[in-house]
Amino acid sequence: DQRAYKDLLKPVAGDCLEESVTRAVQLRQLAQLRRQAMEVMREQAADDELGRAFTHATAGLWMAFQPIVDRRGALVGHEALLRTKSDVLRRPPQLLDAAERLGRVQTLGRQLRAAAAEPLRDRGAAGCLFVNLHPLELVDDELVAVDSPLATLAERVVVELTERARVDSLHDLRERIAGLRERGFRIA
C-alpha cells in the first residue's frame, strides 16, 4: 500500500517530521503484523479443514493386496496398497501429503501397518507381505516393538522405503535399518 500517512506543509519543524515518520513506521509495522496474523489464521483454518478430511479418510482406510508372482507365475506374496473410501483425499499421495503437513505420518503408518498385517495374521495368507514405509516411520519405535502388528510377522515382511522424503535427514538410518533386519524384516 503506497498511500501517504500524513500531508506535511513546508516548512516542517524537525520534531513534527520525526514524530510523523516514527508514527508512519509504527503503522506500517502494525499493518505487516496484521497481514501476517491473517495469513496464520488462514493457514490454521486450512489445516483444520485438512485435519477433518484426514480423519474422514483414515476412518475409511482399507488395504488392497496386489499379488506378486515370480517369472514362472508362482505366487511370491502380496504388496499392501493404501486405499480409502474418502472422496476428498482419495488418492494415496494426497493422503500422505496431508499426513506430512499435519505431522501425522507415524499415526497413519501405524494404522496402515496394522491393516496390512491383518490378512497374514487372521487368514494366514501365503507368501511374503511387501509393505511401503514412509522414511519418517523409521523413527517410530512401535515399528519394531515386539507386539507390533508387523513385528510379529517380521520373517514374512519385506519393507520398502518410499521416495516421499529424504532419508539423509535421519541421523541413525543405518542403525534403524539394522534394527529391522535383526527383527527379521527384509529390506527392498
mmCIF file of C-alpha atoms in Angstrom:
data_model
loop_
_atom_site.group_PDB
_atom_site.id
_atom_site.type_symbol
_atom_site.label_atom_id
_atom_site.label_comp_id
_atom_site.label_asym_id
_atom_site.label_seq_id
_atom_site.Cartn_x
_atom_site.Cartn_y
_atom_site.Cartn_z
ATOM 1 C CA ASP A 1 0.000 0.000 0.000
ATOM 2 C CA GLN A 2 1.623 3.239 -1.135
ATOM 3 C CA ARG A 3 -0.789 5.744 0.407
ATOM 4 C CA ALA A 4 0.654 8.668 2.321
ATOM 5 C CA TYR A 5 0.334 8.589 6.058
ATOM 6 C CA LYS A 6 0.057 12.346 6.510
ATOM 7 C CA ASP A 7 0.475 15.517 4.473
ATOM 8 C CA LEU A 8 3.048 17.877 5.915
ATOM 9 C CA LEU A 9 3.236 21.527 4.898
ATOM 10 C CA LYS A 10 6.623 23.130 4.401
ATOM 11 C CA PRO A 11 8.495 24.322 6.266
ATOM 12 C CA VAL A 12 8.244 21.333 8.632
ATOM 13 C CA ALA A 13 9.572 21.531 12.134
ATOM 14 C CA GLY A 14 12.130 18.793 12.954
ATOM 15 C CA ASP A 15 10.161 17.385 15.874
ATOM 16 C CA CYS A 16 6.965 17.263 13.793
ATOM 17 C CA LEU A 17 8.785 15.453 10.950
ATOM 18 C CA GLU A 18 10.376 12.977 13.362
ATOM 19 C CA GLU A 19 7.037 12.292 15.069
ATOM 20 C CA SER A 20 5.281 11.784 11.713
ATOM 21 C CA VAL A 21 7.966 9.415 10.386
ATOM 22 C CA THR A 22 8.013 7.435 13.659
ATOM 23 C CA ARG A 23 4.227 7.109 13.607
ATOM 24 C CA ALA A 24 4.207 6.109 9.925
ATOM 25 C CA VAL A 25 6.812 3.400 10.585
ATOM 26 C CA GLN A 26 4.800 2.102 13.541
ATOM 27 C CA LEU A 27 1.616 1.973 11.474
ATOM 28 C CA ARG A 28 3.422 0.131 8.661
ATOM 29 C CA GLN A 29 4.820 -2.419 11.123
ATOM 30 C CA LEU A 30 1.363 -2.855 12.627
ATOM 31 C CA ALA A 31 -0.112 -3.416 9.158
ATOM 32 C CA GLN A 32 2.577 -6.029 8.417
ATOM 33 C CA LEU A 33 1.849 -7.818 11.678
ATOM 34 C CA ARG A 34 -1.847 -7.789 10.876
ATOM 35 C CA ARG A 35 -1.210 -9.300 7.423
ATOM 36 C CA GLN A 36 0.993 -11.980 8.993
ATOM 37 C CA ALA A 37 -1.654 -12.741 11.621
ATOM 38 C CA MET A 38 -4.319 -13.052 8.927
ATOM 39 C CA GLU A 39 -2.085 -15.433 6.958
ATOM 40 C CA VAL A 40 -1.534 -17.575 10.059
ATOM 41 C CA MET A 41 -5.292 -17.647 10.662
ATOM 42 C CA ARG A 42 -5.927 -18.678 7.022
ATOM 43 C CA GLU A 43 -3.299 -21.417 7.300
ATOM 44 C CA GLN A 44 -4.799 -22.621 10.588
ATOM 45 C CA ALA A 45 -8.264 -22.741 9.035
ATOM 46 C CA ALA A 46 -6.857 -24.681 6.072
ATOM 47 C CA ASP A 47 -5.070 -27.086 8.437
ATOM 48 C CA ASP A 48 -8.276 -27.551 10.443
ATOM 49 C CA GLU A 49 -10.155 -28.402 7.254
ATOM 50 C CA LEU A 50 -7.346 -30.705 6.135
ATOM 51 C CA GLY A 51 -7.398 -32.362 9.565
ATOM 52 C CA ARG A 52 -11.111 -33.080 9.240
ATOM 53 C CA ALA A 53 -10.612 -34.506 5.740
ATOM 54 C CA PHE A 54 -7.675 -36.599 7.002
ATOM 55 C CA THR A 55 -9.724 -38.011 9.882
ATOM 56 C CA HIS A 56 -12.552 -38.878 7.482
ATOM 57 C CA ALA A 57 -10.159 -40.500 5.006
ATOM 58 C CA THR A 58 -8.396 -42.600 7.645
ATOM 59 C CA ALA A 59 -11.746 -43.762 9.013
ATOM 60 C CA GLY A 60 -12.437 -45.270 5.581
ATOM 61 C CA LEU A 61 -8.962 -46.743 5.193
ATOM 62 C CA TRP A 62 -8.503 -50.183 3.686
ATOM 63 C CA MET A 63 -5.720 -52.136 2.014
ATOM 64 C CA ALA A 64 -5.701 -53.654 -1.446
ATOM 65 C CA PHE A 65 -3.352 -56.587 -1.875
ATOM 66 C CA GLN A 66 -1.655 -56.894 -5.239
ATOM 67 C CA PRO A 67 -0.279 -60.357 -5.955
ATOM 68 C CA ILE A 68 3.431 -60.599 -6.716
ATOM 69 C CA VAL A 69 4.483 -63.571 -8.813
ATOM 70 C CA ASP A 70 7.838 -64.848 -9.990
ATOM 71 C CA ARG A 71 8.675 -65.291 -13.673
ATOM 72 C CA ARG A 72 7.146 -68.785 -13.658
ATOM 73 C CA GLY A 73 3.870 -67.393 -12.336
ATOM 74 C CA ALA A 74 4.233 -68.780 -8.809
ATOM 75 C CA LEU A 75 2.904 -66.560 -6.035
ATOM 76 C CA VAL A 76 5.677 -64.885 -4.044
ATOM 77 C CA GLY A 77 3.478 -62.685 -1.917
ATOM 78 C CA HIS A 78 1.333 -59.581 -1.909
ATOM 79 C CA GLU A 79 2.053 -55.869 -1.844
ATOM 80 C CA ALA A 80 -0.144 -53.906 0.542
ATOM 81 C CA LEU A 81 -1.567 -50.836 -1.198
ATOM 82 C CA LEU A 82 -3.235 -47.984 0.665
ATOM 83 C CA ARG A 83 -6.833 -47.198 -0.278
ATOM 84 C CA THR A 84 -9.607 -45.103 1.265
ATOM 85 C CA LYS A 85 -13.334 -44.712 0.802
ATOM 86 C CA SER A 86 -12.998 -40.940 1.164
ATOM 87 C CA ASP A 87 -13.831 -38.709 -1.784
ATOM 88 C CA VAL A 88 -11.691 -35.820 -0.529
ATOM 89 C CA LEU A 89 -8.279 -37.432 -0.009
ATOM 90 C CA ARG A 90 -8.953 -40.349 -2.308
ATOM 91 C CA ARG A 91 -5.514 -40.893 -3.856
ATOM 92 C CA PRO A 92 -2.714 -42.247 -1.625
ATOM 93 C CA PRO A 93 -0.334 -39.335 -2.432
ATOM 94 C CA GLN A 94 -2.996 -36.870 -1.272
ATOM 95 C CA LEU A 95 -3.472 -38.730 2.000
ATOM 96 C CA LEU A 96 0.283 -38.996 2.558
ATOM 97 C CA ASP A 97 0.771 -35.287 1.778
ATOM 98 C CA ALA A 98 -1.912 -34.476 4.344
ATOM 99 C CA ALA A 99 -0.229 -36.710 6.939
ATOM 100 C CA GLU A 100 3.078 -34.930 6.331
ATOM 101 C CA ARG A 101 1.546 -31.463 6.595
ATOM 102 C CA LEU A 102 -0.359 -32.366 9.754
ATOM 103 C CA GLY A 103 2.589 -34.145 11.381
ATOM 104 C CA ARG A 104 0.667 -37.430 11.483
ATOM 105 C CA VAL A 105 2.881 -39.694 9.377
ATOM 106 C CA GLN A 106 3.572 -42.058 12.263
ATOM 107 C CA THR A 107 -0.100 -42.233 13.238
ATOM 108 C CA LEU A 108 -1.076 -43.079 9.664
ATOM 109 C CA GLY A 109 1.819 -45.536 9.401
ATOM 110 C CA ARG A 110 0.656 -47.420 12.480
ATOM 111 C CA GLN A 111 -2.840 -47.712 11.063
ATOM 112 C CA LEU A 112 -1.528 -48.869 7.679
ATOM 113 C CA ARG A 113 0.830 -51.433 9.178
ATOM 114 C CA ALA A 114 -1.968 -52.913 11.288
ATOM 115 C CA ALA A 115 -4.264 -53.117 8.258
ATOM 116 C CA ALA A 116 -1.501 -54.637 6.117
ATOM 117 C CA ALA A 117 -0.686 -57.323 8.701
ATOM 118 C CA GLU A 118 -4.304 -58.402 9.186
ATOM 119 C CA PRO A 119 -4.568 -60.928 6.319
ATOM 120 C CA LEU A 120 -1.377 -62.700 7.394
ATOM 121 C CA ARG A 121 -2.500 -62.843 10.998
ATOM 122 C CA ASP A 122 -6.161 -63.624 10.544
ATOM 123 C CA ARG A 123 -6.314 -65.591 7.315
ATOM 124 C CA GLY A 124 -2.798 -66.971 7.012
ATOM 125 C CA ALA A 125 -2.264 -65.550 3.514
ATOM 126 C CA ALA A 126 0.532 -67.270 1.614
ATOM 127 C CA GLY A 127 3.889 -65.763 0.785
ATOM 128 C CA CYS A 128 5.545 -62.537 1.835
ATOM 129 C CA LEU A 129 3.941 -59.224 2.562
ATOM 130 C CA PHE A 130 5.530 -56.229 0.841
ATOM 131 C CA VAL A 131 4.899 -53.001 2.759
ATOM 132 C CA ASN A 132 5.838 -49.449 1.825
ATOM 133 C CA LEU A 133 7.079 -47.268 4.677
ATOM 134 C CA HIS A 134 7.464 -43.521 4.768
ATOM 135 C CA PRO A 135 11.035 -42.762 5.936
ATOM 136 C CA LEU A 136 9.637 -40.931 8.985
ATOM 137 C CA GLU A 137 8.126 -44.222 10.143
ATOM 138 C CA LEU A 138 11.633 -45.498 10.811
ATOM 139 C CA VAL A 139 11.841 -43.291 13.905
ATOM 140 C CA ASP A 140 8.656 -44.819 15.313
ATOM 141 C CA ASP A 141 9.785 -47.340 17.935
ATOM 142 C CA GLU A 142 6.423 -49.099 17.605
ATOM 143 C CA LEU A 143 7.574 -50.374 14.206
ATOM 144 C CA VAL A 144 9.970 -52.836 15.847
ATOM 145 C CA ALA A 145 8.157 -53.310 19.159
ATOM 146 C CA VAL A 146 7.759 -56.996 19.959
ATOM 147 C CA ASP A 147 3.949 -56.826 19.905
ATOM 148 C CA SER A 148 3.509 -54.528 16.899
ATOM 149 C CA PRO A 149 1.411 -55.951 14.047
ATOM 150 C CA LEU A 150 4.256 -56.268 11.545
ATOM 151 C CA ALA A 151 6.973 -57.268 14.016
ATOM 152 C CA THR A 152 5.046 -60.393 14.971
ATOM 153 C CA LEU A 153 5.250 -61.411 11.285
ATOM 154 C CA ALA A 154 8.670 -59.900 10.525
ATOM 155 C CA GLU A 155 10.120 -63.004 8.865
ATOM 156 C CA ARG A 156 7.412 -62.729 6.183
ATOM 157 C CA VAL A 157 7.567 -58.944 5.711
ATOM 158 C CA VAL A 158 9.572 -57.084 3.074
ATOM 159 C CA VAL A 159 9.863 -53.374 3.828
ATOM 160 C CA GLU A 160 10.338 -50.806 1.087
ATOM 161 C CA LEU A 161 11.125 -47.191 1.929
ATOM 162 C CA THR A 162 9.134 -44.821 -0.250
ATOM 163 C CA GLU A 163 10.777 -41.919 -2.028
ATOM 164 C CA ARG A 164 8.419 -39.391 -0.423
ATOM 165 C CA ALA A 165 11.020 -37.907 1.906
ATOM 166 C CA ARG A 166 14.753 -37.670 2.128
ATOM 167 C CA VAL A 167 16.388 -40.285 4.299
ATOM 168 C CA ASP A 168 19.634 -38.359 4.790
ATOM 169 C CA SER A 169 17.925 -36.293 7.489
ATOM 170 C CA LEU A 170 17.627 -39.407 9.665
ATOM 171 C CA HIS A 171 20.887 -39.392 11.593
ATOM 172 C CA ASP A 172 20.644 -43.029 12.701
ATOM 173 C CA LEU A 173 19.272 -44.518 9.471
ATOM 174 C CA ARG A 174 21.772 -47.375 9.334
ATOM 175 C CA GLU A 175 21.011 -48.367 12.921
ATOM 176 C CA ARG A 176 17.261 -48.259 12.286
ATOM 177 C CA ILE A 177 17.569 -50.462 9.184
ATOM 178 C CA ALA A 178 19.850 -52.841 11.114
ATOM 179 C CA GLY A 179 17.206 -53.000 13.848
ATOM 180 C CA LEU A 180 14.588 -54.006 11.292
ATOM 181 C CA ARG A 181 16.865 -56.718 9.923
ATOM 182 C CA GLU A 182 17.604 -58.001 13.434
ATOM 183 C CA ARG A 183 13.850 -58.409 13.978
ATOM 184 C CA GLY A 184 13.655 -60.496 10.795
ATOM 185 C CA PHE A 185 12.374 -57.916 8.302
ATOM 186 C CA ARG A 186 13.791 -57.898 4.804
ATOM 187 C CA ILE A 187 14.521 -54.555 3.139
ATOM 188 C CA ALA A 188 13.752 -53.904 -0.524
#
